[in-house]
Amino acid sequence: MAPSTVICIGMAGSGKTTFMQRLNSHLHAKKSPPYVINLDPAVLKVPFGANIDIRDSVKYKKVMEEYNLGPNGAIVTSLNLFATKIDQVIKLVEKRSDKVENVIIDTPGQIECFIWSASGAIITEAFASTFPTVIAYIVDTPRNSSPTTFMSNMLYACSILYKTKLPMIIVFNKSDVKNADFAKEWMQDFETFQRALSEDQELNGEDGTSSGYMSSLVNSMSLMLEEFYSQLDVVGVSSYTGEGFDEFLGAVDNKVDEYNEYYKAERERILKEKEEKENKRQSSSLNKLMKDLDIKDKNQEGKDSEVLSDYESEDDEYQGELPRDEDEVEREYTFPEDRNSEVNDKTDADLQSRYQAAFDATAKNASSKTAESIAEYIKR
Ligand SMILES: Nc1nc2c(ncn2[C@@H]2O[C@H](COP(=O)(O)OP(=O)(O)OP(=O)(O)O)[C@@H](O)[C@H]2O)c(=O)[nH]1
């Protein structure tokens, strides 16, 4: 059976790396060691033994120096360089697919560098089209106890779901500091969230952080989020104590089932559509090229070639009802060109006289020296 892939995504400092470390040791304890991949090129120390580490193939600091880039640009470029080898990475994982049940992937803290970059999409797509793939969106629970911050984070998660089109688990991390029950309740019961929101607004109203406009916007957005929440599995974990990790693995199984049932078919449909479009595009550009070069492959005549049959069917049309006279064709194409050149000449002359008139008018007002230089310029 193909191993399930968990891609850990989350805001900087949400605890992705610590979560990966705990998940790794949790699976080891269950005698089911995962295949571990680190995709964060900027991390100094990886606290888990990674099977594949982006830092082995791309040196982040050198990328910064060589391409004269800032920290985020260097992360994206490192990912780009790594993405060129993604087929080799997939092959390596495939080789181990009969021995491992889970592949876990850590991503850079700067979410946008991964999610919104072409290489991030290529890497995600490569895994998602080979293995059942799930996104674990890690949330720093204590930092999301304000309803507005919470909602902003959920909107971001929603955009990631939309971008990756993969099943998602929201992981409320650091439950040893703050229990995630409040967040689960907000996601299940809209009225509780509304209440928390209005309490928060009363608290913050004085310093102007929530105006009337803000509250109505937040209200309508939270309604929209209800639909998003219905797609998710939600778990609270502590990467420090290990609490909630069994529940997390249960959620992964659940999402893998969902992937196989719904997402896989949807992905295959999209890929097939893309492939068909690409084939059509290729065949039409080949047709165009053949017409431009006036090439007709004699060997293929009468055979069932799509390209040639397209080409021939146009010929048939002309030969049957509208036989063409070579001269006529020539005239058809040369005449507009001649006419254009006449028109162009006329337009040029017209423009010349208008420039001259404008120049005369300007020259009257300008000093003689300026006028001379303008005249000189126009002559040129
Ligand atoms: N109390 C508590 N702290 C945690 C937990 N998980 C992570 N942390 C702390 O949160 C901070 C950030 O953790 P990291 O694992 O480095 O977070 P990250 O998302 O990988 O960070 P970047 O890669 O920089 O984006 C560290 O100080 C961790 O010790 C947790 O479950 N409980």
mmCIF file of C-alpha atoms and ligand atoms in Angstrom:
data_model
loop_
_atom_site.group_PDB
_atom_site.id
_atom_site.type_symbol
_atom_site.label_atom_id
_atom_site.label_comp_id
_atom_site.label_asym_id
_atom_site.label_seq_id
_atom_site.Cartn_x
_atom_site.Cartn_y
_atom_site.Cartn_z
ATOM 1 C CA MET A 1 0.000 0.000 0.000
ATOM 2 C CA ALA A 2 1.292 3.498 -0.856
ATOM 3 C CA PRO A 3 2.437 5.455 2.202
ATOM 4 C CA SER A 4 0.385 8.464 3.233
ATOM 5 C CA THR A 5 2.176 11.800 2.984
ATOM 6 C CA VAL A 6 1.692 14.520 5.600
ATOM 7 C CA ILE A 7 2.898 17.990 4.584
ATOM 8 C CA CYS A 8 3.303 20.235 7.657
ATOM 9 C CA ILE A 9 2.492 23.857 6.938
ATOM 10 C CA GLY A 10 2.084 26.713 9.388
ATOM 11 C CA MET A 11 3.013 30.276 10.260
ATOM 12 C CA ALA A 12 6.559 30.960 11.473
ATOM 13 C CA GLY A 13 6.939 29.805 15.074
ATOM 14 C CA SER A 14 3.727 27.766 15.115
ATOM 15 C CA GLY A 15 5.839 24.727 16.046
ATOM 16 C CA LYS A 16 6.111 22.770 12.759
ATOM 17 C CA THR A 17 9.618 21.496 13.438
ATOM 18 C CA THR A 18 8.838 20.515 17.045
ATOM 19 C CA PHE A 19 5.635 18.850 15.799
ATOM 20 C CA MET A 20 7.640 16.894 13.204
ATOM 21 C CA GLN A 21 10.108 15.821 15.875
ATOM 22 C CA ARG A 22 7.312 14.579 18.147
ATOM 23 C CA LEU A 23 5.436 12.863 15.305
ATOM 24 C CA ASN A 24 8.647 11.132 14.252
ATOM 25 C CA SER A 25 9.341 9.811 17.755
ATOM 26 C CA HIS A 26 5.671 8.889 18.244
ATOM 27 C CA LEU A 27 5.713 6.764 15.081
ATOM 28 C CA HIS A 28 9.046 5.219 16.067
ATOM 29 C CA ALA A 29 7.504 4.253 19.408
ATOM 30 C CA LYS A 30 4.681 2.586 17.471
ATOM 31 C CA LYS A 31 7.271 0.605 15.503
ATOM 32 C CA SER A 32 6.267 2.340 12.304
ATOM 33 C CA PRO A 33 9.131 4.736 11.557
ATOM 34 C CA PRO A 34 8.193 7.353 8.951
ATOM 35 C CA TYR A 35 10.145 8.592 5.956
ATOM 36 C CA VAL A 36 11.194 12.114 6.923
ATOM 37 C CA ILE A 37 11.828 15.009 4.516
ATOM 38 C CA ASN A 38 13.021 18.494 5.422
ATOM 39 C CA LEU A 39 12.201 21.202 2.877
ATOM 40 C CA ASP A 40 13.298 24.173 4.987
ATOM 41 C CA PRO A 41 16.642 25.274 3.504
ATOM 42 C CA ALA A 42 17.171 28.021 6.092
ATOM 43 C CA VAL A 43 16.865 25.972 9.269
ATOM 44 C CA LEU A 44 20.127 25.740 11.225
ATOM 45 C CA LYS A 45 19.468 22.498 13.038
ATOM 46 C CA VAL A 46 16.983 19.745 12.246
ATOM 47 C CA PRO A 47 16.086 17.994 15.501
ATOM 48 C CA PHE A 48 15.026 14.767 13.748
ATOM 49 C CA GLY A 49 16.897 12.399 11.481
ATOM 50 C CA ALA A 50 15.768 13.356 7.987
ATOM 51 C CA ASN A 51 15.959 10.794 5.184
ATOM 52 C CA ILE A 52 16.028 13.613 2.654
ATOM 53 C CA ASP A 53 17.194 17.082 3.613
ATOM 54 C CA ILE A 54 17.043 19.986 1.139
ATOM 55 C CA ARG A 55 20.176 21.378 2.818
ATOM 56 C CA ASP A 56 22.216 18.459 1.489
ATOM 57 C CA SER A 57 21.595 19.464 -2.113
ATOM 58 C CA VAL A 58 21.194 23.257 -1.816
ATOM 59 C CA LYS A 59 23.334 25.573 0.294
ATOM 60 C CA TYR A 60 21.037 28.393 1.359
ATOM 61 C CA LYS A 61 23.793 30.892 2.240
ATOM 62 C CA LYS A 62 25.608 30.309 -1.043
ATOM 63 C CA VAL A 63 22.346 30.838 -2.939
ATOM 64 C CA MET A 64 21.956 34.174 -1.117
ATOM 65 C CA GLU A 65 25.491 35.252 -2.022
ATOM 66 C CA GLU A 66 25.603 33.895 -5.555
ATOM 67 C CA TYR A 67 22.247 35.263 -6.674
ATOM 68 C CA ASN A 68 22.441 38.362 -4.466
ATOM 69 C CA LEU A 69 19.117 37.575 -2.772
ATOM 70 C CA GLY A 70 17.381 38.377 0.487
ATOM 71 C CA PRO A 71 16.244 35.627 2.903
ATOM 72 C CA ASN A 72 12.865 34.923 1.257
ATOM 73 C CA GLY A 73 14.189 35.103 -2.310
ATOM 74 C CA ALA A 74 16.903 32.633 -1.331
ATOM 75 C CA ILE A 75 14.322 30.221 0.142
ATOM 76 C CA VAL A 76 12.271 30.337 -3.073
ATOM 77 C CA THR A 77 15.397 29.890 -5.240
ATOM 78 C CA SER A 78 16.580 26.968 -3.078
ATOM 79 C CA LEU A 79 13.143 25.365 -3.481
ATOM 80 C CA ASN A 80 13.331 25.982 -7.235
ATOM 81 C CA LEU A 81 16.688 24.222 -7.412
ATOM 82 C CA PHE A 82 15.361 21.350 -5.310
ATOM 83 C CA ALA A 83 12.194 21.068 -7.422
ATOM 84 C CA THR A 84 14.332 20.249 -10.457
ATOM 85 C CA LYS A 85 15.227 16.972 -8.706
ATOM 86 C CA ILE A 86 11.767 16.115 -7.430
ATOM 87 C CA ASP A 87 11.412 13.081 -9.710
ATOM 88 C CA GLN A 88 14.525 11.562 -8.076
ATOM 89 C CA VAL A 89 13.074 12.307 -4.623
ATOM 90 C CA ILE A 90 9.799 10.604 -5.512
ATOM 91 C CA LYS A 91 11.715 7.579 -6.835
ATOM 92 C CA LEU A 92 13.639 7.335 -3.550
ATOM 93 C CA VAL A 93 10.399 7.412 -1.562
ATOM 94 C CA GLU A 94 8.759 4.906 -3.905
ATOM 95 C CA LYS A 95 11.640 2.488 -3.313
ATOM 96 C CA ARG A 96 10.780 2.495 0.385
ATOM 97 C CA SER A 97 7.026 2.481 -0.058
ATOM 98 C CA ASP A 98 6.600 -1.164 0.963
ATOM 99 C CA LYS A 99 8.426 -0.530 4.255
ATOM 100 C CA VAL A 100 7.040 2.821 5.428
ATOM 101 C CA GLU A 101 3.454 3.788 6.169
ATOM 102 C CA ASN A 102 3.989 7.523 6.512
ATOM 103 C CA VAL A 103 6.028 10.197 4.786
ATOM 104 C CA ILE A 104 6.255 13.414 6.800
ATOM 105 C CA ILE A 105 7.461 16.702 5.304
ATOM 106 C CA ASP A 106 8.554 19.896 7.068
ATOM 107 C CA THR A 107 8.240 23.163 5.105
ATOM 108 C CA PRO A 108 9.770 26.646 5.479
ATOM 109 C CA GLY A 109 8.297 28.939 8.143
ATOM 110 C CA GLN A 110 7.557 31.563 5.501
ATOM 111 C CA ILE A 111 4.384 29.882 4.241
ATOM 112 C CA GLU A 112 4.118 32.038 1.140
ATOM 113 C CA CYS A 113 7.585 30.892 -0.047
ATOM 114 C CA PHE A 114 6.235 27.368 -0.248
ATOM 115 C CA ILE A 115 2.519 27.656 -0.931
ATOM 116 C CA TRP A 116 2.580 30.519 -3.427
ATOM 117 C CA SER A 117 5.760 29.596 -5.296
ATOM 118 C CA ALA A 118 5.844 27.522 -8.470
ATOM 119 C CA SER A 119 8.341 25.109 -6.925
ATOM 120 C CA GLY A 120 6.125 24.621 -3.838
ATOM 121 C CA ALA A 121 3.255 23.730 -6.162
ATOM 122 C CA ILE A 122 5.460 21.358 -8.192
ATOM 123 C CA ILE A 123 6.713 19.569 -5.077
ATOM 124 C CA THR A 124 3.204 19.275 -3.570
ATOM 125 C CA GLU A 125 1.789 18.089 -6.886
ATOM 126 C CA ALA A 126 4.549 15.491 -7.303
ATOM 127 C CA PHE A 127 3.699 13.929 -3.944
ATOM 128 C CA ALA A 128 -0.063 14.311 -4.291
ATOM 129 C CA SER A 129 -0.107 12.566 -7.652
ATOM 130 C CA THR A 130 1.977 9.643 -6.350
ATOM 131 C CA PHE A 131 0.803 9.108 -2.756
ATOM 132 C CA PRO A 132 -2.334 9.937 -0.768
ATOM 133 C CA THR A 133 -1.362 13.366 0.553
ATOM 134 C CA VAL A 134 -2.741 15.376 3.461
ATOM 135 C CA ILE A 135 -1.967 18.912 4.671
ATOM 136 C CA ALA A 136 -1.408 19.373 8.417
ATOM 137 C CA TYR A 137 -1.938 23.065 9.116
ATOM 138 C CA ILE A 138 -0.175 23.818 12.408
ATOM 139 C CA VAL A 139 -1.632 26.621 14.546
ATOM 140 C CA ASP A 140 -0.006 28.259 17.561
ATOM 141 C CA THR A 141 -3.010 27.905 19.907
ATOM 142 C CA PRO A 142 -2.059 30.435 22.633
ATOM 143 C CA ARG A 143 -1.439 33.092 20.003
ATOM 144 C CA ASN A 144 -4.832 32.498 18.410
ATOM 145 C CA SER A 145 -7.020 32.994 21.442
ATOM 146 C CA SER A 146 -8.285 36.344 20.137
ATOM 147 C CA PRO A 147 -11.254 35.750 17.798
ATOM 148 C CA THR A 148 -9.983 38.162 15.127
ATOM 149 C CA THR A 149 -6.492 36.619 15.045
ATOM 150 C CA PHE A 150 -8.110 33.192 15.007
ATOM 151 C CA MET A 151 -10.288 34.097 12.068
ATOM 152 C CA SER A 152 -7.391 35.602 10.101
ATOM 153 C CA ASN A 153 -5.452 32.383 10.588
ATOM 154 C CA MET A 154 -8.435 30.301 9.459
ATOM 155 C CA LEU A 155 -8.811 32.472 6.350
ATOM 156 C CA TYR A 156 -5.189 31.756 5.555
ATOM 157 C CA ALA A 157 -5.817 28.032 6.047
ATOM 158 C CA CYS A 158 -8.805 28.346 3.716
ATOM 159 C CA SER A 159 -6.633 29.925 1.014
ATOM 160 C CA ILE A 160 -4.155 27.029 1.377
ATOM 161 C CA LEU A 161 -6.953 24.485 0.991
ATOM 162 C CA TYR A 162 -8.073 26.318 -2.125
ATOM 163 C CA LYS A 163 -4.509 26.457 -3.512
ATOM 164 C CA THR A 164 -3.440 22.873 -2.794
ATOM 165 C CA LYS A 165 -6.832 21.184 -3.252
ATOM 166 C CA LEU A 166 -5.786 18.574 -0.692
ATOM 167 C CA PRO A 167 -7.546 17.294 2.436
ATOM 168 C CA MET A 168 -6.569 19.309 5.499
ATOM 169 C CA ILE A 169 -6.209 18.736 9.228
ATOM 170 C CA ILE A 170 -6.058 21.772 11.499
ATOM 171 C CA VAL A 171 -3.587 20.992 14.285
ATOM 172 C CA PHE A 172 -3.907 23.233 17.335
ATOM 173 C CA ASN A 173 -0.402 22.920 18.751
ATOM 174 C CA LYS A 174 0.939 23.895 22.206
ATOM 175 C CA SER A 175 -2.130 22.568 24.015
ATOM 176 C CA ASP A 176 0.053 22.275 27.144
ATOM 177 C CA VAL A 177 -0.015 26.098 27.270
ATOM 178 C CA LYS A 178 -3.606 26.609 26.133
ATOM 179 C CA ASN A 179 -6.203 23.921 25.646
ATOM 180 C CA ALA A 180 -7.665 23.924 22.124
ATOM 181 C CA ASP A 181 -11.282 23.298 23.230
ATOM 182 C CA PHE A 182 -12.208 26.964 22.824
ATOM 183 C CA ALA A 183 -11.095 26.872 19.169
ATOM 184 C CA LYS A 184 -13.001 23.651 18.460
ATOM 185 C CA GLU A 185 -16.091 25.216 19.982
ATOM 186 C CA TRP A 186 -15.737 28.359 17.858
ATOM 187 C CA MET A 187 -15.536 26.165 14.788
ATOM 188 C CA GLN A 188 -18.590 24.104 15.686
ATOM 189 C CA ASP A 189 -20.857 26.727 17.157
ATOM 190 C CA PHE A 190 -21.183 29.973 15.258
ATOM 191 C CA GLU A 191 -23.012 31.735 18.082
ATOM 192 C CA THR A 192 -20.213 31.077 20.579
ATOM 193 C CA PHE A 193 -17.772 32.618 18.160
ATOM 194 C CA GLN A 194 -20.059 35.634 17.643
ATOM 195 C CA ARG A 195 -20.274 36.091 21.407
ATOM 196 C CA ALA A 196 -16.497 35.913 21.806
ATOM 197 C CA LEU A 197 -16.190 38.383 18.988
ATOM 198 C CA SER A 198 -18.524 40.946 20.534
ATOM 199 C CA GLU A 199 -16.834 40.546 23.951
ATOM 200 C CA ASP A 200 -13.515 41.101 22.257
ATOM 201 C CA GLN A 201 -14.853 44.170 20.504
ATOM 202 C CA GLU A 202 -16.147 45.610 23.751
ATOM 203 C CA LEU A 203 -12.729 45.033 25.270
ATOM 204 C CA ASN A 204 -10.868 46.559 22.351
ATOM 205 C CA GLY A 205 -13.442 49.118 21.269
ATOM 206 C CA GLU A 206 -11.850 51.995 23.080
ATOM 207 C CA ASP A 207 -8.519 51.801 21.373
ATOM 208 C CA GLY A 208 -10.253 51.705 18.011
ATOM 209 C CA THR A 209 -9.132 48.241 16.919
ATOM 210 C CA SER A 210 -12.641 47.238 15.934
ATOM 211 C CA SER A 211 -14.800 49.741 14.122
ATOM 212 C CA GLY A 212 -18.396 49.102 12.985
ATOM 213 C CA TYR A 213 -17.128 48.311 9.521
ATOM 214 C CA MET A 214 -14.715 45.711 10.919
ATOM 215 C CA SER A 215 -17.330 43.942 13.000
ATOM 216 C CA SER A 216 -19.780 43.514 10.125
ATOM 217 C CA LEU A 217 -16.951 42.288 7.868
ATOM 218 C CA VAL A 218 -15.809 39.815 10.516
ATOM 219 C CA ASN A 219 -19.393 38.615 10.951
ATOM 220 C CA SER A 220 -19.887 37.901 7.268
ATOM 221 C CA MET A 221 -16.487 36.251 6.952
ATOM 222 C CA SER A 222 -17.143 33.964 9.885
ATOM 223 C CA LEU A 223 -20.325 32.800 8.138
ATOM 224 C CA MET A 224 -18.314 31.934 5.058
ATOM 225 C CA LEU A 225 -15.811 30.053 7.231
ATOM 226 C CA GLU A 226 -18.558 27.753 8.515
ATOM 227 C CA GLU A 227 -18.580 26.102 5.091
ATOM 228 C CA PHE A 228 -14.798 25.768 5.184
ATOM 229 C CA TYR A 229 -14.815 24.212 8.677
ATOM 230 C CA SER A 230 -17.121 21.451 7.474
ATOM 231 C CA GLN A 231 -14.290 20.154 5.230
ATOM 232 C CA LEU A 232 -11.776 19.818 8.048
ATOM 233 C CA ASP A 233 -10.590 17.490 10.772
ATOM 234 C CA VAL A 234 -9.483 19.352 13.894
ATOM 235 C CA VAL A 235 -7.138 18.104 16.621
ATOM 236 C CA GLY A 236 -5.419 19.655 19.623
ATOM 237 C CA VAL A 237 -1.855 18.469 20.315
ATOM 238 C CA SER A 238 1.157 19.305 22.414
ATOM 239 C CA SER A 239 4.449 18.692 20.694
ATOM 240 C CA TYR A 240 6.068 18.976 24.121
ATOM 241 C CA THR A 241 4.059 16.322 25.966
ATOM 242 C CA GLY A 242 2.909 14.175 23.033
ATOM 243 C CA GLU A 243 -0.753 14.673 23.936
ATOM 244 C CA GLY A 244 -3.195 14.295 21.034
ATOM 245 C CA PHE A 245 -0.857 12.489 18.619
ATOM 246 C CA ASP A 246 -2.951 9.309 18.471
ATOM 247 C CA GLU A 247 -5.935 11.453 17.622
ATOM 248 C CA PHE A 248 -3.843 13.156 14.938
ATOM 249 C CA LEU A 249 -2.939 9.778 13.360
ATOM 250 C CA GLY A 250 -6.633 8.860 13.387
ATOM 251 C CA ALA A 251 -7.379 12.109 11.548
ATOM 252 C CA VAL A 252 -4.674 11.271 8.974
ATOM 253 C CA ASP A 253 -6.321 7.875 8.306
ATOM 254 C CA ASN A 254 -9.649 9.614 7.936
ATOM 255 C CA LYS A 255 -8.251 12.147 5.466
ATOM 256 C CA VAL A 256 -6.435 9.443 3.495
ATOM 257 C CA ASP A 257 -9.798 7.674 3.046
ATOM 258 C CA GLU A 258 -11.273 10.977 1.902
ATOM 259 C CA TYR A 259 -8.351 11.471 -0.480
ATOM 260 C CA ASN A 260 -8.896 8.054 -2.041
ATOM 261 C CA GLU A 261 -12.626 8.506 -2.232
ATOM 262 C CA TYR A 262 -12.951 12.039 -3.486
ATOM 263 C CA TYR A 263 -9.738 14.027 -3.986
ATOM 264 C CA LYS A 264 -7.960 11.350 -6.038
ATOM 265 C CA ALA A 265 -10.736 11.135 -8.600
ATOM 266 C CA GLU A 266 -10.947 14.934 -8.734
ATOM 267 C CA ARG A 267 -7.166 15.248 -9.189
ATOM 268 C CA GLU A 268 -7.190 12.611 -11.929
ATOM 269 C CA ARG A 269 -10.005 14.460 -13.683
ATOM 270 C CA ILE A 270 -8.088 17.758 -13.528
ATOM 271 C CA LEU A 271 -4.864 16.106 -14.723
ATOM 272 C CA LYS A 272 -6.709 14.426 -17.609
ATOM 273 C CA GLU A 273 -8.286 17.719 -18.613
ATOM 274 C CA LYS A 274 -4.884 19.407 -18.516
ATOM 275 C CA GLU A 275 -3.347 16.626 -20.590
ATOM 276 C CA GLU A 276 -6.126 16.802 -23.189
ATOM 277 C CA LYS A 277 -5.760 20.578 -23.433
ATOM 278 C CA GLU A 278 -2.000 20.236 -23.838
ATOM 279 C CA ASN A 279 -2.416 17.576 -26.545
ATOM 280 C CA LYS A 280 -4.857 19.787 -28.426
ATOM 281 C CA ARG A 281 -2.536 22.769 -28.116
ATOM 282 C CA GLN A 282 0.418 20.725 -29.373
ATOM 283 C CA SER A 283 -1.489 19.286 -32.283
ATOM 284 C CA SER A 284 -2.846 22.683 -33.337
ATOM 285 C CA SER A 285 0.588 24.314 -33.184
ATOM 286 C CA LEU A 286 1.987 21.419 -35.202
ATOM 287 C CA ASN A 287 -0.751 21.955 -37.763
ATOM 288 C CA LYS A 288 0.062 25.636 -37.929
ATOM 289 C CA LEU A 289 3.741 24.878 -38.347
ATOM 290 C CA MET A 290 3.021 22.419 -41.147
ATOM 291 C CA LYS A 291 0.832 24.930 -42.928
ATOM 292 C CA ASP A 292 3.454 27.628 -42.544
ATOM 293 C CA LEU A 293 6.118 25.400 -43.980
ATOM 294 C CA ASP A 294 3.700 23.942 -46.503
ATOM 295 C CA ILE A 295 4.802 20.475 -45.552
ATOM 296 C CA LYS A 296 2.759 17.474 -46.371
ATOM 297 C CA ASP A 297 4.010 14.147 -45.240
ATOM 298 C CA LYS A 298 3.460 11.969 -48.296
ATOM 299 C CA ASN A 299 4.142 8.777 -46.383
ATOM 300 C CA GLN A 300 1.308 9.499 -44.042
ATOM 301 C CA GLU A 301 -1.257 10.297 -46.736
ATOM 302 C CA GLY A 302 -4.471 8.382 -46.233
ATOM 303 C CA LYS A 303 -3.331 7.109 -42.832
ATOM 304 C CA ASP A 304 -5.098 7.762 -39.608
ATOM 305 C CA SER A 305 -2.890 10.579 -38.373
ATOM 306 C CA GLU A 306 -4.776 13.240 -36.446
ATOM 307 C CA VAL A 307 -2.449 16.026 -37.482
ATOM 308 C CA LEU A 308 -2.510 15.158 -41.155
ATOM 309 C CA SER A 309 -6.224 14.510 -41.298
ATOM 310 C CA ASP A 310 -6.835 17.991 -39.885
ATOM 311 C CA TYR A 311 -4.572 19.432 -42.524
ATOM 312 C CA GLU A 312 -6.118 17.440 -45.334
ATOM 313 C CA SER A 313 -9.671 18.146 -44.420
ATOM 314 C CA GLU A 314 -9.054 21.846 -45.063
ATOM 315 C CA ASP A 315 -7.495 21.013 -48.418
ATOM 316 C CA ASP A 316 -10.484 18.869 -49.318
ATOM 317 C CA GLU A 317 -12.778 21.741 -48.665
ATOM 318 C CA TYR A 318 -10.924 24.000 -51.070
ATOM 319 C CA GLN A 319 -10.564 21.344 -53.758
ATOM 320 C CA GLY A 320 -14.203 20.314 -53.759
ATOM 321 C CA GLU A 321 -16.131 23.531 -54.041
ATOM 322 C CA LEU A 322 -13.732 26.425 -54.187
ATOM 323 C CA PRO A 323 -10.901 25.582 -56.511
ATOM 324 C CA ARG A 324 -8.235 28.199 -56.141
ATOM 325 C CA ASP A 325 -6.350 30.027 -58.779
ATOM 326 C CA GLU A 326 -2.727 30.561 -57.780
ATOM 327 C CA ASP A 327 -2.696 34.178 -59.097
ATOM 328 C CA GLU A 328 -5.893 34.964 -57.302
ATOM 329 C CA VAL A 329 -4.425 33.758 -54.052
ATOM 330 C CA GLU A 330 -1.351 35.819 -54.652
ATOM 331 C CA ARG A 331 -3.327 38.933 -55.413
ATOM 332 C CA GLU A 332 -5.431 38.380 -52.371
ATOM 333 C CA TYR A 333 -2.379 38.520 -50.172
ATOM 334 C CA THR A 334 -0.260 41.096 -51.946
ATOM 335 C CA PHE A 335 -2.931 43.704 -52.520
ATOM 336 C CA PRO A 336 -3.652 44.605 -48.896
ATOM 337 C CA GLU A 337 0.061 45.015 -48.342
ATOM 338 C CA ASP A 338 0.366 47.475 -51.252
ATOM 339 C CA ARG A 339 -2.665 49.333 -50.106
ATOM 340 C CA ASN A 340 -1.229 49.505 -46.643
ATOM 341 C CA SER A 341 1.959 51.008 -47.894
ATOM 342 C CA GLU A 342 -0.050 53.640 -49.774
ATOM 343 C CA VAL A 343 -2.007 54.360 -46.652
ATOM 344 C CA ASN A 344 1.211 54.519 -44.695
ATOM 345 C CA ASP A 345 2.746 56.980 -47.139
ATOM 346 C CA LYS A 346 -0.340 59.124 -46.893
ATOM 347 C CA THR A 347 -0.322 58.983 -43.112
ATOM 348 C CA ASP A 348 3.363 59.867 -43.047
ATOM 349 C CA ALA A 349 2.822 62.906 -45.259
ATOM 350 C CA ASP A 350 -0.125 63.949 -43.145
ATOM 351 C CA LEU A 351 1.894 63.627 -39.975
ATOM 352 C CA GLN A 352 4.786 65.579 -41.487
ATOM 353 C CA SER A 353 2.532 68.515 -42.332
ATOM 354 C CA ARG A 354 0.939 68.434 -38.852
ATOM 355 C CA TYR A 355 4.369 68.378 -37.217
ATOM 356 C CA GLN A 356 5.408 71.275 -39.421
ATOM 357 C CA ALA A 357 2.291 73.293 -38.468
ATOM 358 C CA ALA A 358 2.871 72.573 -34.797
ATOM 359 C CA PHE A 359 6.482 73.526 -35.172
ATOM 360 C CA ASP A 360 5.595 76.826 -36.913
ATOM 361 C CA ALA A 361 3.202 77.707 -34.119
ATOM 362 C CA THR A 362 5.774 76.837 -31.461
ATOM 363 C CA ALA A 363 8.551 78.567 -33.280
ATOM 364 C CA LYS A 364 6.609 81.826 -33.316
ATOM 365 C CA ASN A 365 6.599 81.889 -29.530
ATOM 366 C CA ALA A 366 9.938 80.301 -28.820
ATOM 367 C CA SER A 367 13.291 82.053 -28.908
ATOM 368 C CA SER A 368 14.985 81.807 -32.296
ATOM 369 C CA LYS A 369 17.734 79.594 -30.877
ATOM 370 C CA THR A 370 15.250 77.029 -29.506
ATOM 371 C CA ALA A 371 13.294 77.140 -32.767
ATOM 372 C CA GLU A 372 16.441 76.423 -34.724
ATOM 373 C CA SER A 373 17.280 73.447 -32.601
ATOM 374 C CA ILE A 374 13.693 72.103 -32.913
ATOM 375 C CA ALA A 375 13.895 72.551 -36.669
ATOM 376 C CA GLU A 376 17.201 70.748 -36.697
ATOM 377 C CA TYR A 377 15.668 67.925 -34.641
ATOM 378 C CA ILE A 378 12.668 67.512 -36.954
ATOM 379 C CA LYS A 379 14.905 67.422 -40.014
ATOM 380 C CA ARG A 380 16.849 64.613 -38.426
HETATM 381 N N1 LIG B 1 4.830 24.994 25.050
HETATM 382 C C1 LIG B 1 5.028 24.524 23.848
HETATM 383 N N2 LIG B 1 5.921 25.101 23.030
HETATM 384 C C2 LIG B 1 6.105 24.606 21.787
HETATM 385 C C3 LIG B 1 5.387 23.496 21.322
HETATM 386 N N3 LIG B 1 5.766 23.244 20.053
HETATM 387 C C4 LIG B 1 6.716 24.138 19.754
HETATM 388 N N4 LIG B 1 6.933 24.967 20.775
HETATM 389 C C5 LIG B 1 7.869 26.096 20.833
HETATM 390 O O1 LIG B 1 7.515 27.028 19.823
HETATM 391 C C6 LIG B 1 8.672 27.639 19.290
HETATM 392 C C7 LIG B 1 8.667 27.479 17.776
HETATM 393 O O2 LIG B 1 8.784 26.104 17.469
HETATM 394 P P1 LIG B 1 9.391 25.582 16.100
HETATM 395 O O3 LIG B 1 9.186 24.115 16.072
HETATM 396 O O4 LIG B 1 10.760 26.082 15.889
HETATM 397 O O5 LIG B 1 8.416 26.302 15.104
HETATM 398 P P2 LIG B 1 8.470 26.332 13.511
HETATM 399 O O6 LIG B 1 7.078 26.547 13.047
HETATM 400 O O7 LIG B 1 9.179 25.146 12.986
HETATM 401 O O8 LIG B 1 9.349 27.600 13.281
HETATM 402 P P3 LIG B 1 9.910 28.126 11.857
HETATM 403 O O9 LIG B 1 10.532 26.955 11.158
HETATM 404 O O10 LIG B 1 10.879 29.176 12.260
HETATM 405 O O11 LIG B 1 8.751 28.658 11.158
HETATM 406 C C8 LIG B 1 9.861 26.967 19.937
HETATM 407 O O12 LIG B 1 10.316 27.781 20.976
HETATM 408 C C9 LIG B 1 9.291 25.670 20.484
HETATM 409 O O13 LIG B 1 9.972 25.249 21.633
HETATM 410 C C10 LIG B 1 4.423 22.889 22.218
HETATM 411 O O14 LIG B 1 3.725 21.917 21.915
HETATM 412 N N5 LIG B 1 4.296 23.453 23.462
#
